[in-house]
GROMACS .gro file of C-alpha atoms in nm:
model
  118
    1MET     CA    1   0.015   1.748   0.974
    2HIS     CA    2   0.289   1.532   1.118
    3ILE     CA    3   0.392   1.190   0.994
    4ASN     CA    4   0.616   1.008   1.240
    5ARG     CA    5   0.979   0.948   1.134
    6GLY     CA    6   0.971   1.168   0.828
    7ASN     CA    7   0.773   1.099   0.515
    8PRO     CA    8   0.988   0.888   0.278
    9ALA     CA    9   0.687   0.765   0.078
   10GLN     CA   10   0.565   1.125   0.033
   11TYR     CA   11   0.215   1.060   0.160
   12GLU     CA   12  -0.044   1.306   0.278
   13VAL     CA   13  -0.329   1.259   0.521
   14VAL     CA   14  -0.679   1.384   0.442
   15VAL     CA   15  -0.957   1.402   0.702
   16ASP     CA   16  -1.325   1.485   0.671
   17SER     CA   17  -1.309   1.757   0.937
   18TRP     CA   18  -1.060   1.890   1.189
   19PRO     CA   19  -1.003   1.844   1.479
   20GLU     CA   20  -1.305   1.616   1.532
   21PHE     CA   21  -1.249   1.388   1.232
   22LYS     CA   22  -1.463   1.083   1.156
   23ALA     CA   23  -1.278   0.958   0.848
   24VAL     CA   24  -0.909   0.948   0.752
   25LEU     CA   25  -0.757   0.883   0.412
   26THR     CA   26  -0.387   0.851   0.337
   27ARG     CA   27  -0.272   0.895  -0.022
   28PRO     CA   28   0.045   0.980  -0.212
   29ARG     CA   29   0.106   1.342  -0.296
   30LYS     CA   30  -0.018   1.426  -0.643
   31GLU     CA   31   0.332   1.489  -0.779
   32VAL     CA   32   0.444   1.137  -0.677
   33VAL     CA   33   0.207   0.950  -0.911
   34LYS     CA   34   0.337   1.025  -1.260
   35ASP     CA   35   0.147   0.752  -1.448
   36ASN     CA   36  -0.235   0.758  -1.424
   37ARG     CA   37  -0.241   0.378  -1.465
   38ASP     CA   38   0.006   0.301  -1.184
   39TYR     CA   39  -0.213   0.170  -0.904
   40TYR     CA   40   0.091   0.051  -0.707
   41ALA     CA   41   0.221   0.406  -0.666
   42ASN     CA   42  -0.132   0.539  -0.613
   43LEU     CA   43  -0.212   0.349  -0.293
   44HIS     CA   44  -0.476   0.490  -0.057
   45ALA     CA   45  -0.574   0.365   0.289
   46ALA     CA   46  -0.898   0.447   0.467
   47PHE     CA   47  -1.007   0.442   0.831
   48TYR     CA   48  -1.332   0.572   0.971
   49ARG     CA   49  -1.533   0.613   1.287
   50GLU     CA   50  -1.853   0.679   1.092
   51GLU     CA   51  -1.923   0.503   0.764
   52ASP     CA   52  -2.119   0.795   0.616
   53ALA     CA   53  -1.825   1.029   0.677
   54CYS     CA   54  -1.599   0.787   0.491
   55ARG     CA   55  -1.840   0.769   0.198
   56THR     CA   56  -1.854   1.147   0.179
   57LEU     CA   57  -1.474   1.173   0.190
   58LEU     CA   58  -1.426   0.908  -0.082
   59GLU     CA   59  -1.682   1.079  -0.306
   60ASN     CA   60  -1.502   1.414  -0.275
   61LYS     CA   61  -1.315   1.474  -0.602
   62ASP     CA   62  -1.042   1.660  -0.412
   63ALA     CA   63  -0.979   1.355  -0.191
   64VAL     CA   64  -0.980   1.073  -0.450
   65ASP     CA   65  -0.920   1.106  -0.824
   66TRP     CA   66  -1.144   0.835  -0.968
   67ASP     CA   67  -1.002   0.903  -1.317
   68LYS     CA   68  -0.669   0.746  -1.212
   69ALA     CA   69  -0.605   0.383  -1.128
   70PHE     CA   70  -0.562   0.342  -0.752
   71GLN     CA   71  -0.563   0.090  -0.471
   72LEU     CA   72  -0.773   0.147  -0.163
   73GLN     CA   73  -0.689  -0.053   0.147
   74GLY     CA   74  -0.899  -0.075   0.459
   75LEU     CA   75  -1.003  -0.333   0.713
   76GLN     CA   76  -1.338  -0.206   0.833
   77ASP     CA   77  -1.678  -0.355   0.757
   78GLY     CA   78  -1.874  -0.147   0.512
   79LEU     CA   79  -1.578  -0.008   0.318
   80TYR     CA   80  -1.599  -0.264   0.038
   81GLN     CA   81  -1.972  -0.213  -0.015
   82ALA     CA   82  -1.939   0.166  -0.012
   83VAL     CA   83  -1.657   0.163  -0.267
   84LYS     CA   84  -1.839  -0.091  -0.482
   85VAL     CA   85  -2.145   0.137  -0.505
   86MET     CA   86  -1.926   0.439  -0.588
   87ALA     CA   87  -1.734   0.246  -0.855
   88GLU     CA   88  -2.055   0.119  -1.018
   89ALA     CA   89  -2.201   0.472  -1.024
   90ARG     CA   90  -1.888   0.591  -1.209
   91SER     CA   91  -1.865   0.282  -1.436
   92VAL     CA   92  -1.522   0.212  -1.287
   93HIS     CA   93  -1.396  -0.147  -1.297
   94MET     CA   94  -1.305  -0.269  -0.950
   95GLU     CA   95  -1.121  -0.587  -0.850
   96PRO     CA   96  -1.160  -0.666  -0.479
   97TYR     CA   97  -0.895  -0.866  -0.294
   98PHE     CA   98  -0.986  -0.981   0.054
   99TYR     CA   99  -0.731  -1.040   0.327
  100GLN     CA  100  -0.758  -1.152   0.685
  101ALA     CA  101  -0.534  -1.026   0.961
  102VAL     CA  102  -0.412  -1.294   1.201
  103LEU     CA  103  -0.262  -1.198   1.535
  104HIS     CA  104  -0.045  -1.428   1.745
  105PRO     CA  105  -0.160  -1.440   2.110
  106ASN     CA  106   0.200  -1.403   2.234
  107ALA     CA  107   0.392  -1.192   1.984
  108ALA     CA  108   0.693  -1.160   2.217
  109MET     CA  109   0.751  -1.533   2.174
  110LEU     CA  110   0.818  -1.477   1.802
  111CYS     CA  111   1.098  -1.224   1.863
  112GLN     CA  112   1.371  -1.468   1.963
  113ASN     CA  113   1.640  -1.314   1.740
  114GLN     CA  114   1.620  -0.956   1.859
  115LEU     CA  115   1.907  -0.720   1.793
  116ARG     CA  116   2.128  -0.681   2.095
  117SER     CA  117   2.324  -0.373   2.185
  118GLU     CA  118   2.663  -0.495   2.306
   0.00000   0.00000   0.00000
């Protein structure tokens, strides 16, 4: 595993299979989260190519500890519904927060105050 530019947040990357992975989960190392109720420190992010592979990975007790409070972030369709079903099956309270990503058509225009090497 290689995380670009070091690993200051002490995260680890979990995949469903290697090298042909279909789902990726990032999470903090277990020793980083000291309080089981700290869902800010216990932040997970999910990405998948196949929704079923993501479901299987999230249901794996070695991938996600559903006994601890955690955040799960992801932008793909289907993730919310899959997590909702898993949470209901475990009688886990879940609070969804929905965000929309907005991209500027000409991002270079926004970088007017770039650092200059003089």
